[in-house]
Coordinates of C-alpha atoms in Angstrom, one line a residue:
M1 CA 56.0 118.5 120.4
S2 CA 54.1 115.5 119.0
G3 CA 55.2 112.2 117.8
N4 CA 58.4 110.4 118.7
T5 CA 60.9 113.2 118.2
P6 CA 64.4 112.8 119.8
T7 CA 65.2 115.4 122.4
V8 CA 68.8 116.6 122.7
V9 CA 69.7 116.9 126.4
A10 CA 73.0 118.0 128.0
S11 CA 74.9 115.1 129.5
S12 CA 75.1 117.0 132.9
A13 CA 71.3 117.4 133.1
P14 CA 69.6 115.9 136.2
L15 CA 68.0 112.5 135.3
Y16 CA 65.3 110.7 137.3
I17 CA 63.4 107.5 136.6
S18 CA 59.8 107.8 137.6
N19 CA 58.3 104.7 135.9
I20 CA 59.3 101.5 134.2
V21 CA 57.0 99.3 132.0
I22 CA 58.1 95.9 130.7
R23 CA 56.0 94.4 128.0
L24 CA 56.3 91.0 126.5
D25 CA 55.7 90.4 122.8
D26 CA 52.6 88.4 122.0
T27 CA 54.6 85.9 119.9
S28 CA 57.1 85.2 122.7
K29 CA 57.1 81.8 124.5
K30 CA 58.5 83.4 127.6
K31 CA 56.7 84.4 130.8
V32 CA 58.0 87.3 132.9
D33 CA 58.4 86.5 136.6
F34 CA 59.9 89.7 138.0
A35 CA 62.5 92.4 137.1
E36 CA 65.3 94.1 139.1
L37 CA 66.7 97.6 138.6
N38 CA 70.3 97.9 139.7
I39 CA 71.9 101.3 140.3
D40 CA 75.3 100.9 141.8
S41 CA 74.8 98.6 144.8
Q42 CA 71.1 99.5 145.2
R43 CA 68.4 97.1 143.8
Q44 CA 64.8 97.8 143.2
K45 CA 62.5 94.7 142.7
I46 CA 59.7 95.0 140.2
R47 CA 56.8 92.5 140.6
Y48 CA 53.3 92.1 139.3
I49 CA 50.7 93.7 141.5
S50 CA 47.9 91.5 140.2
D51 CA 47.8 88.3 138.2
Q52 CA 45.5 90.1 135.7
D53 CA 48.3 92.7 134.8
R54 CA 49.4 92.3 131.2
D55 CA 52.6 94.4 131.7
L56 CA 55.1 94.4 134.5
S57 CA 55.5 97.9 135.8
K58 CA 56.4 100.1 138.7
K59 CA 56.1 103.8 139.5
F60 CA 58.8 105.4 141.7
D61 CA 57.7 108.2 143.9
P62 CA 59.9 110.0 144.6
A63 CA 61.7 109.4 141.3
I64 CA 65.0 107.6 141.4
P65 CA 68.0 109.8 140.6
V66 CA 70.5 108.4 138.1
T67 CA 74.0 109.9 138.7
T68 CA 76.2 107.0 137.7
E69 CA 76.8 104.9 134.6
Q70 CA 76.4 101.7 136.5
V71 CA 72.8 101.1 135.8
S72 CA 71.1 97.9 134.5
L73 CA 67.7 96.2 134.4
S74 CA 67.5 92.4 134.7
V75 CA 64.2 90.8 133.6
H76 CA 63.7 87.3 135.0
C77 CA 61.6 85.0 132.8
Y78 CA 60.6 81.4 132.3
H79 CA 60.8 79.8 128.9
T80 CA 57.6 77.7 128.6
T81 CA 58.6 75.3 125.8
G82 CA 59.3 71.7 126.7
L83 CA 58.2 69.7 129.7
F84 CA 60.0 71.8 132.3
P85 CA 60.1 75.7 132.3
R86 CA 63.6 77.0 131.9
K87 CA 64.6 80.1 133.8
I88 CA 66.4 82.8 131.8
V89 CA 67.5 86.4 132.5
V90 CA 67.4 89.1 129.9
S91 CA 69.7 92.0 130.8
F92 CA 69.4 95.6 129.7
P93 CA 72.5 97.7 130.3
L94 CA 71.1 101.3 130.8
T95 CA 74.0 103.8 130.5
R96 CA 73.0 107.3 131.6
K97 CA 74.7 108.6 128.5
D98 CA 72.6 106.4 126.2
I99 CA 69.4 107.2 127.9
L100 CA 70.0 111.0 127.6
A101 CA 71.0 110.6 124.0
N102 CA 67.8 108.7 123.1
I103 CA 65.1 110.3 125.1
M104 CA 61.9 110.7 123.1
D105 CA 59.0 113.0 123.6
H106 CA 55.9 110.8 123.4
D107 CA 52.3 111.7 124.3
G108 CA 53.5 114.6 126.5
Q109 CA 56.0 112.4 128.4
R110 CA 59.8 111.9 128.0
V111 CA 60.6 108.3 127.6
Y112 CA 63.5 105.9 126.8
K113 CA 62.6 102.8 124.9
V114 CA 64.7 99.7 124.2
I115 CA 63.7 96.2 122.8
R116 CA 65.6 93.0 123.3
R117 CA 64.6 89.3 122.8
K118 CA 60.9 90.2 122.3
L119 CA 60.9 92.3 125.5
T120 CA 60.1 96.0 125.3
V121 CA 61.2 98.2 128.2
V122 CA 59.8 101.8 128.4
I123 CA 61.4 104.1 131.0
T124 CA 59.7 107.4 131.8
I125 CA 62.2 110.1 132.6
R126 CA 61.6 113.0 134.9
Q127 CA 63.8 115.9 134.1
L128 CA 63.8 119.7 134.6
Q129 CA 63.7 121.0 131.1
S130 CA 64.8 124.6 130.9
T131 CA 62.2 127.0 129.5
S132 CA 64.8 128.6 127.2
S133 CA 65.6 125.2 125.7
S134 CA 61.9 124.7 124.9
I135 CA 61.7 128.1 123.2
L136 CA 65.0 127.6 121.3
E137 CA 63.9 124.2 120.2
I138 CA 60.9 125.8 118.5
C139 CA 62.9 128.8 117.1
P140 CA 66.7 128.5 117.6
R141 CA 67.5 131.6 115.6
F142 CA 65.7 134.9 114.6
R143 CA 65.4 134.9 110.9
L144 CA 65.7 138.4 109.3
L145 CA 65.5 139.5 105.7
V146 CA 67.3 142.7 104.9
I147 CA 66.6 144.5 101.6
G148 CA 68.7 147.4 100.3
K149 CA 71.3 148.5 97.8
T150 CA 75.0 147.9 98.3
G151 CA 76.5 150.7 100.4
V152 CA 73.2 151.5 102.2
G153 CA 74.7 150.3 105.5
K154 CA 73.2 146.9 106.0
S155 CA 76.4 145.3 107.4
S156 CA 77.0 148.0 109.9
L157 CA 73.4 147.8 111.0
I158 CA 73.6 144.1 111.6
Q159 CA 76.9 144.4 113.4
Q160 CA 75.5 147.1 115.8
A161 CA 72.2 145.3 116.5
F162 CA 73.8 141.9 117.3
K163 CA 77.2 143.1 118.4
I164 CA 79.3 141.0 116.1
K165 CA 82.6 141.6 114.4
E166 CA 81.5 140.9 110.8
V167 CA 78.7 139.7 108.7
K168 CA 79.1 140.3 105.0
V169 CA 75.6 140.8 103.8
D170 CA 76.3 142.9 100.8
E171 CA 79.7 141.9 99.5
N172 CA 78.3 140.5 96.2
K173 CA 78.2 142.5 93.1
R174 CA 74.8 144.0 92.2
G175 CA 72.5 141.4 90.9
E176 CA 74.6 138.5 92.2
A177 CA 73.4 138.2 95.8
D178 CA 71.9 134.9 96.8
I179 CA 68.9 135.6 98.9
N180 CA 68.8 131.9 100.0
E181 CA 72.2 132.1 101.6
E182 CA 72.1 132.2 105.4
F183 CA 74.5 134.7 106.9
T184 CA 75.5 133.9 110.5
A185 CA 78.2 134.9 113.0
P186 CA 80.0 132.3 115.2
E187 CA 80.0 134.7 118.2
N188 CA 76.2 135.1 118.2
E189 CA 74.3 132.0 117.0
R190 CA 70.8 133.3 117.7
F191 CA 70.2 135.1 114.4
V192 CA 70.4 134.4 110.7
V193 CA 70.2 137.0 108.0
H194 CA 69.1 136.7 104.3
D195 CA 70.2 139.5 102.0
S196 CA 68.3 140.8 99.0
Q197 CA 69.9 143.6 96.9
G198 CA 67.8 146.7 96.2
F199 CA 65.2 146.6 93.5
E200 CA 66.7 149.1 91.1
A201 CA 65.1 150.1 87.9
G202 CA 65.3 147.2 85.4
D203 CA 66.2 144.6 88.1
S204 CA 62.9 142.7 87.7
M205 CA 64.8 139.4 88.3
I206 CA 65.9 140.5 91.8
F207 CA 62.3 141.5 92.6
K208 CA 60.9 138.2 91.4
T209 CA 63.6 136.2 93.3
A210 CA 62.8 138.1 96.5
K211 CA 59.1 137.7 96.0
D212 CA 59.4 133.9 95.4
F213 CA 61.8 133.5 98.4
I214 CA 59.3 135.2 100.7
A215 CA 56.4 133.2 99.4
R216 CA 58.3 129.9 99.9
R217 CA 59.3 130.9 103.4
R218 CA 55.8 131.8 104.3
T219 CA 54.6 128.3 103.6
E220 CA 57.3 126.6 105.7
P221 CA 55.5 124.6 108.5
E222 CA 58.1 125.3 111.2
L223 CA 58.5 128.7 112.9
Q224 CA 62.3 128.4 112.7
D225 CA 62.2 128.3 108.9
K226 CA 59.9 131.3 108.4
I227 CA 61.0 134.9 107.9
H228 CA 60.3 136.7 111.1
A229 CA 60.8 140.3 110.0
V230 CA 62.0 142.4 107.1
W231 CA 64.2 145.5 107.3
L232 CA 64.0 147.6 104.1
C233 CA 67.1 149.8 104.2
L234 CA 66.9 153.1 102.4
S235 CA 69.4 155.9 102.2
I236 CA 68.2 159.3 103.2
P237 CA 68.3 161.2 99.8
H238 CA 70.2 164.4 99.3
A239 CA 68.3 167.6 98.7
N240 CA 65.5 166.7 96.3
G241 CA 66.8 163.3 95.5
R242 CA 64.4 160.3 95.1
L243 CA 63.9 158.0 98.1
L244 CA 62.3 155.0 96.3
E245 CA 63.3 153.2 93.1
N246 CA 60.5 151.9 90.9
G247 CA 61.1 148.3 92.0
V248 CA 60.9 149.3 95.7
E249 CA 57.7 151.2 95.1
E250 CA 56.2 148.1 93.4
F251 CA 57.3 146.0 96.4
L252 CA 55.7 148.3 98.9
K253 CA 52.5 148.7 97.0
S254 CA 52.2 144.9 97.1
R255 CA 53.6 144.3 100.5
Q256 CA 50.4 142.9 102.0
E257 CA 50.1 140.4 99.3
I258 CA 53.8 139.5 99.4
L259 CA 54.5 139.5 103.1
G260 CA 51.2 138.8 104.8
D261 CA 51.7 139.2 108.5
I262 CA 55.5 139.4 108.3
P263 CA 56.4 142.9 109.8
I264 CA 58.4 145.1 107.5
I265 CA 60.2 148.2 108.7
A266 CA 61.5 150.9 106.5
V267 CA 64.9 151.8 107.9
F268 CA 66.3 155.2 106.9
T269 CA 70.1 154.7 107.3
K270 CA 73.1 157.0 107.9
H271 CA 71.1 159.5 110.0
D272 CA 74.4 160.9 111.2
V273 CA 75.4 162.0 107.7
F274 CA 72.0 163.7 107.2
V275 CA 72.3 165.5 110.6
S276 CA 75.9 166.6 109.9
E277 CA 75.0 168.1 106.5
L278 CA 72.0 170.0 108.0
E279 CA 74.1 171.3 110.8
L280 CA 76.8 172.4 108.4
E281 CA 74.3 174.2 106.2
A282 CA 72.8 175.9 109.3
A283 CA 76.2 177.0 110.5
D284 CA 77.0 178.6 107.1
S285 CA 73.6 180.4 107.0
D286 CA 73.7 181.6 110.6
Q287 CA 69.8 181.6 110.6
Y288 CA 69.0 178.8 113.0
D289 CA 69.2 178.6 116.8
E290 CA 69.2 175.2 118.4
A291 CA 65.4 174.8 118.6
A292 CA 65.0 175.9 115.0
L293 CA 67.7 173.5 113.9
D294 CA 66.0 170.6 115.6
Q295 CA 62.7 171.5 113.9
L296 CA 64.5 171.7 110.6
K297 CA 65.8 168.1 111.0
V298 CA 62.3 166.9 111.7
D299 CA 60.8 168.8 108.8
E300 CA 63.5 167.7 106.3
L301 CA 63.2 164.0 107.3
D302 CA 59.5 164.2 106.9
R303 CA 59.8 165.9 103.4
L304 CA 62.6 163.6 102.1
C305 CA 61.6 160.3 103.6
I306 CA 58.4 159.8 105.6
R307 CA 55.9 161.5 103.3
P308 CA 57.2 159.9 100.1
L309 CA 57.2 156.5 101.9
K310 CA 53.6 156.8 103.1
E311 CA 52.3 158.1 99.8
V312 CA 53.4 154.7 98.3
A313 CA 53.1 152.3 101.2
G314 CA 50.2 153.8 103.2
S315 CA 50.1 155.6 106.5
D316 CA 50.5 152.4 108.5
I317 CA 54.0 151.5 107.2
L318 CA 56.5 151.1 110.1
H319 CA 59.6 153.3 109.7
I320 CA 62.6 154.4 111.7
T321 CA 65.7 156.5 111.2
V322 CA 69.1 155.0 112.3
S323 CA 72.8 155.4 112.3
A324 CA 75.4 152.7 113.1
K325 CA 77.7 155.3 114.7
Q326 CA 78.3 154.7 118.4
E327 CA 76.8 158.0 119.5
Y328 CA 73.5 157.1 117.8
E329 CA 73.1 153.7 119.5
S330 CA 69.7 154.7 120.8
T331 CA 68.4 154.6 117.2
I332 CA 69.4 150.9 116.9
R333 CA 67.7 150.2 120.2
K334 CA 64.5 151.7 118.9
L335 CA 64.7 149.6 115.7
V336 CA 65.2 146.4 117.8
D337 CA 62.3 147.3 120.1
L338 CA 60.0 148.1 117.1
T339 CA 60.9 144.8 115.5
T340 CA 60.4 142.8 118.7
T341 CA 57.0 144.4 119.4
N342 CA 55.6 143.7 115.9
V343 CA 57.0 140.2 115.7
E344 CA 55.3 139.5 119.1
K345 CA 52.1 140.9 117.7
F346 CA 52.0 139.4 114.2
V347 CA 54.4 136.4 114.1
A348 CA 54.9 134.5 117.3
S349 CA 56.0 135.1 120.9
E350 CA 58.8 132.6 120.6
A351 CA 60.3 134.5 117.6
A352 CA 60.0 137.8 119.6
L353 CA 61.8 136.2 122.6
V354 CA 64.6 134.9 120.3
M355 CA 65.0 138.4 118.9
M356 CA 65.4 139.7 122.4
I357 CA 68.0 137.0 123.1
A358 CA 69.8 137.6 119.8
Q359 CA 70.0 141.4 120.1
R360 CA 72.9 142.8 122.1
V361 CA 72.1 146.5 122.1
D362 CA 69.3 146.9 124.7
I363 CA 70.0 145.9 128.2
N364 CA 66.4 146.5 129.3
L365 CA 65.1 144.0 126.6
K366 CA 67.5 141.4 128.1
V367 CA 66.0 142.0 131.6
E368 CA 62.5 142.0 130.2
A369 CA 63.2 138.7 128.4
S370 CA 64.7 137.1 131.5
I371 CA 61.5 138.0 133.4
A372 CA 59.3 136.8 130.6
V373 CA 61.1 133.4 130.4
G374 CA 61.0 133.0 134.1
K375 CA 57.3 133.7 134.3
K376 CA 56.6 131.0 131.8
R377 CA 57.5 128.3 134.3
Y378 CA 60.0 128.3 137.1
W379 CA 59.6 131.7 138.7
R380 CA 55.8 131.2 139.1
G381 CA 54.5 129.6 142.2
L382 CA 57.9 129.2 143.8
A383 CA 56.3 129.0 147.3
S384 CA 54.5 125.8 146.4
S385 CA 56.3 124.7 143.2
M386 CA 55.3 121.3 141.9
N387 CA 57.9 121.7 139.2
F388 CA 60.7 121.2 141.7
A389 CA 59.2 118.5 143.9
G390 CA 61.6 115.6 144.3
F391 CA 64.6 117.4 142.8
T392 CA 67.7 118.7 144.6
M393 CA 68.2 122.4 145.2
L394 CA 71.1 122.2 142.7
D395 CA 68.8 120.8 140.1
C396 CA 66.3 123.6 140.7
L397 CA 68.9 126.4 140.7
S398 CA 70.7 125.0 137.7
V399 CA 67.6 125.0 135.4
I400 CA 66.9 128.6 136.5
H401 CA 70.5 129.5 135.9
K402 CA 70.4 128.1 132.4
D403 CA 67.2 130.1 131.5
I404 CA 68.9 133.3 132.6
I405 CA 72.3 132.9 130.9
D406 CA 70.6 131.7 127.7
V407 CA 68.6 134.9 127.5
W408 CA 71.7 137.1 127.9
N409 CA 73.5 135.2 125.1
F410 CA 77.1 136.2 125.8
H411 CA 79.9 134.9 123.6
D412 CA 81.1 132.3 126.1
P413 CA 83.1 129.7 124.1
H414 CA 84.6 128.1 127.2
C415 CA 81.2 127.9 129.0
H416 CA 82.4 129.8 132.1
L417 CA 78.9 131.0 132.8
S418 CA 77.4 127.5 132.9
S419 CA 80.3 126.1 135.0
D420 CA 79.9 124.8 138.6
Q421 CA 82.6 127.2 139.7
F422 CA 80.5 130.2 138.6
K423 CA 77.4 128.8 140.4
E424 CA 79.5 128.3 143.5
L425 CA 80.5 132.0 143.5
I426 CA 76.9 133.0 143.3
L427 CA 75.8 130.6 146.1
K428 CA 78.6 131.4 148.6
D429 CA 76.7 134.2 150.5
I430 CA 73.1 133.2 149.5
D431 CA 71.8 133.0 153.1
N432 CA 73.8 136.0 154.3
A433 CA 72.1 139.3 154.8
D434 CA 74.7 140.6 157.1
L435 CA 77.0 141.9 154.3
P436 CA 78.6 145.4 154.2
R437 CA 75.9 147.8 153.1
A438 CA 76.4 149.4 149.7
A439 CA 75.6 153.1 149.3
Q440 CA 73.4 153.9 146.3
A441 CA 73.0 157.6 146.2
F442 CA 73.5 157.7 142.5
G443 CA 71.6 154.6 141.3
F444 CA 72.7 151.1 140.6
G445 CA 74.5 151.8 137.3
L446 CA 76.8 154.5 138.7
T447 CA 77.4 152.5 141.9
V448 CA 78.5 149.6 139.7
V449 CA 80.8 151.8 137.7
A450 CA 82.4 153.2 140.9
A451 CA 82.9 149.6 142.2
I452 CA 84.5 148.5 138.9
A453 CA 86.8 151.6 138.9
S454 CA 88.0 150.7 142.4
I455 CA 88.6 147.1 141.3
L456 CA 90.5 148.0 138.2
T457 CA 92.6 150.6 140.1
A458 CA 93.6 147.9 142.5
L459 CA 94.6 145.7 139.6
A460 CA 96.6 148.4 137.9
G461 CA 99.8 147.3 139.6
P462 CA 101.5 143.9 139.1
A463 CA 99.1 141.4 137.5
L464 CA 97.3 139.7 140.4
P465 CA 94.3 137.4 140.3
I466 CA 91.0 138.6 141.7
V467 CA 90.4 136.7 144.9
V468 CA 86.7 135.8 145.5
P469 CA 87.0 133.4 148.5
I470 CA 84.9 130.2 148.5
A471 CA 85.1 126.9 150.2
A472 CA 86.0 124.9 147.1
G473 CA 83.0 122.7 146.2
A474 CA 81.5 122.7 149.6
V475 CA 78.5 125.0 148.9
L476 CA 77.7 123.3 145.7
A477 CA 77.9 119.8 147.3
K478 CA 75.4 120.9 150.0
F479 CA 72.9 122.0 147.4
A480 CA 73.5 118.9 145.4
Y481 CA 72.1 116.8 148.3
D482 CA 69.5 119.1 149.7
T483 CA 66.1 118.3 148.3
Y484 CA 63.7 121.1 147.4
Q485 CA 61.2 121.7 150.2
Q486 CA 58.3 124.1 150.6
K487 CA 60.1 126.1 153.3
T488 CA 60.7 129.9 153.7
I489 CA 64.5 129.5 153.6
V490 CA 64.3 127.5 150.4
L491 CA 62.0 130.1 148.8
R492 CA 64.3 132.9 149.8
R493 CA 67.4 131.1 148.4
I494 CA 65.8 130.8 145.0
M495 CA 64.6 134.4 145.0
T496 CA 68.1 135.6 146.0
Y497 CA 69.8 133.5 143.3
I498 CA 67.5 134.8 140.6
V499 CA 68.1 138.5 141.5
D500 CA 71.8 138.0 142.1
L501 CA 72.4 136.3 138.8
T502 CA 70.3 138.9 136.9
C503 CA 72.3 141.7 138.4
I504 CA 75.7 140.0 137.5
M505 CA 74.5 139.6 133.9
Q506 CA 73.8 143.3 133.7
I507 CA 77.3 144.1 134.9
L508 CA 78.8 141.7 132.3
F509 CA 76.7 143.5 129.7
L510 CA 78.7 146.6 130.6
L511 CA 82.1 144.9 130.7
A512 CA 82.1 142.2 128.0
L513 CA 79.2 142.6 125.6
T514 CA 81.0 141.2 122.6
G515 CA 83.1 138.7 124.6
P516 CA 84.6 136.3 124.7
I517 CA 83.8 135.8 128.4
S518 CA 86.8 135.1 130.6
R519 CA 87.0 134.0 134.3
H520 CA 88.8 137.3 135.0
V521 CA 85.9 139.5 133.8
V522 CA 83.3 137.3 135.5
K523 CA 85.1 137.7 138.8
I524 CA 85.3 141.5 138.3
A525 CA 81.5 141.5 137.7
I526 CA 80.9 139.4 140.9
R527 CA 83.1 141.6 143.0
A528 CA 81.5 144.8 141.6
Y529 CA 78.0 143.4 142.5
E530 CA 79.2 142.6 146.0
E531 CA 80.3 146.2 146.4
A532 CA 77.4 147.8 144.6
G533 CA 74.2 146.1 145.6
K534 CA 74.4 142.5 146.8
S535 CA 73.9 143.3 150.5
N536 CA 70.8 145.5 149.8
V537 CA 69.2 142.7 147.7
H538 CA 69.9 140.1 150.3
L539 CA 68.5 142.3 153.1
A540 CA 65.4 143.1 151.1
I541 CA 64.6 139.4 150.5
Q542 CA 65.4 138.4 154.1
S543 CA 63.2 141.2 155.4
H544 CA 60.4 140.5 153.0
H545 CA 57.5 138.5 154.4
V546 CA 57.2 135.4 152.1
S547 CA 54.6 132.7 152.5
V548 CA 54.7 129.1 151.4
N549 CA 50.9 129.1 151.3
R550 CA 49.4 128.1 147.9
N551 CA 46.5 130.6 148.2
G552 CA 48.4 133.7 149.1
G553 CA 49.0 135.1 145.6
D554 CA 52.4 135.0 143.9
H555 CA 54.2 137.4 146.3
A556 CA 57.6 135.8 145.7
L557 CA 57.4 136.5 141.9
D558 CA 56.2 140.1 142.6
E559 CA 59.1 140.7 144.9
I560 CA 61.6 139.2 142.4
V561 CA 60.4 141.4 139.6
R562 CA 60.3 144.5 142.0
L563 CA 63.9 143.9 143.0
I564 CA 65.1 143.3 139.5
N565 CA 63.5 146.5 138.3
R566 CA 65.0 148.3 141.3
Y567 CA 68.5 147.2 140.3
T568 CA 68.2 147.6 136.6
I569 CA 70.7 149.6 134.6
K570 CA 68.8 151.9 132.2
A571 CA 69.5 151.3 128.5
E572 CA 70.1 155.0 127.9
E573 CA 72.8 155.0 130.6
V574 CA 74.8 152.1 129.2
Q575 CA 77.0 154.0 126.7
D576 CA 78.0 156.7 129.3
L577 CA 78.7 154.0 131.9
R578 CA 80.9 152.1 129.5
T579 CA 82.8 155.3 128.7
R580 CA 83.3 155.9 132.4
I581 CA 84.6 152.3 132.9
G582 CA 87.1 152.6 130.0
P583 CA 88.6 149.6 128.2
V584 CA 88.6 146.2 129.9
D585 CA 91.1 143.6 128.8
L586 CA 89.0 140.7 127.8
R587 CA 92.0 138.6 126.9
A588 CA 93.2 138.4 130.5
D589 CA 92.2 135.3 132.3
E590 CA 93.0 133.3 135.4
E591 CA 91.9 130.3 137.4
W592 CA 88.7 130.3 139.4

């Protein structure tokens, strides 16, 4: 980011002062003698190194942590007017809250600047900025334009892709939809939808409005304001019905001129109705076996939809057939995957990642996005990470933690997943490889389901809290004071934390996809992981030869990715696994 743009930072984020520069205005009659930085009872003197120095400055290596509100800077000066110099002290109260609220990005550094009595103080801040925050600052929401007639199934499609309760994208009467209106959902803040009604015959005004809207959005300078993808929703026609209205044909013929590089996908909706009608006809005629019926479905879809589409739009037009019915969830996954792939190729990698964050239908895309975000910064070079030098282990794990939970994008209004208590539960056995071994004859997904079934059975009696024993606050306190070091034990702890948290996120994806997240369901997920795979992960990392040598390749990253892939629940298994688990009461809650 260029210029002096304010950066919004969570108040709990770690804050370190690495440099202070004190500059006197040329018009001032004062002369700076020295300065003193006061943090609680600790004092740091700042003096000129040379008489030739124009500015009074000091670098702090390691950087000074600021964990209190009791911070101030006193600049001791002499006023040079009159016969005798007069000593004065200019005080700068430096509240941590004020610093965090007013940090600026300037020339690649993060600084806090304050001016008082012709003295300018510039404080350089060292802070672990999460990769996900950097991505979401560029593109906080995936911006999708859906086009289609009322009743084509746009609302159901959006609800299934982003797993929300409601988004009314086609409630307006024909011709009254406002394409400029942003449709969002409070339980998933990572997407925004614009709705354009279908281009029926005679509706030239709707066509012009959509064309103008797209043109305007294409010229927006910021990625977050551009349209990232278009879903053109079309009903599969009956018998010899027409697929495309005249207005849609005109739009498709001009799509390159109108859209440029914005991916457009023709989405044939209500595939379940199409299949049901063909199966009913086949049953009545008694002429089709299963193989012949499957071929009939392919041939009819090609005749009614794909060929007419390509004749108008060209052979390179993207298309897919979907249904919002639960048993057809795989079709929504394919649509999301096709969208993500083409946004990555033609728009921007940040927009593609935000689509992966926003979608809640494909568990494997979530895992893929977690790895992609991790590889951008904090998972790389863990054995000799310069990113973490000078920070505490809690600082390091907290920024990794934020990256992962941001990607999974659960509806967590009470912020249970970002709480210290949740981190404590993950950390409690992080060095322990001597845990009860979990049998995995049936793969991670089925092993997790068996563990959840056992837990829910045990809870079926009188309502009892799930006990996940921890020494309250003790583990977290230790990590809050331990500084990151290039040691094997530190490397293994970070590797273990990443894999453990990713596995727990997958289990929550099975249990509470739509949320809201409760402490009760989080503790079920943690207990299920302990029974289904935690010991195997810990043993694998403890047994793996890791090196803190800079020149040995990124073996730690390779092992993290290998273990995550080894303990990944397959997307095509999710629906069956949820059915096996049965309903989980997301309203139940309890203390940590």
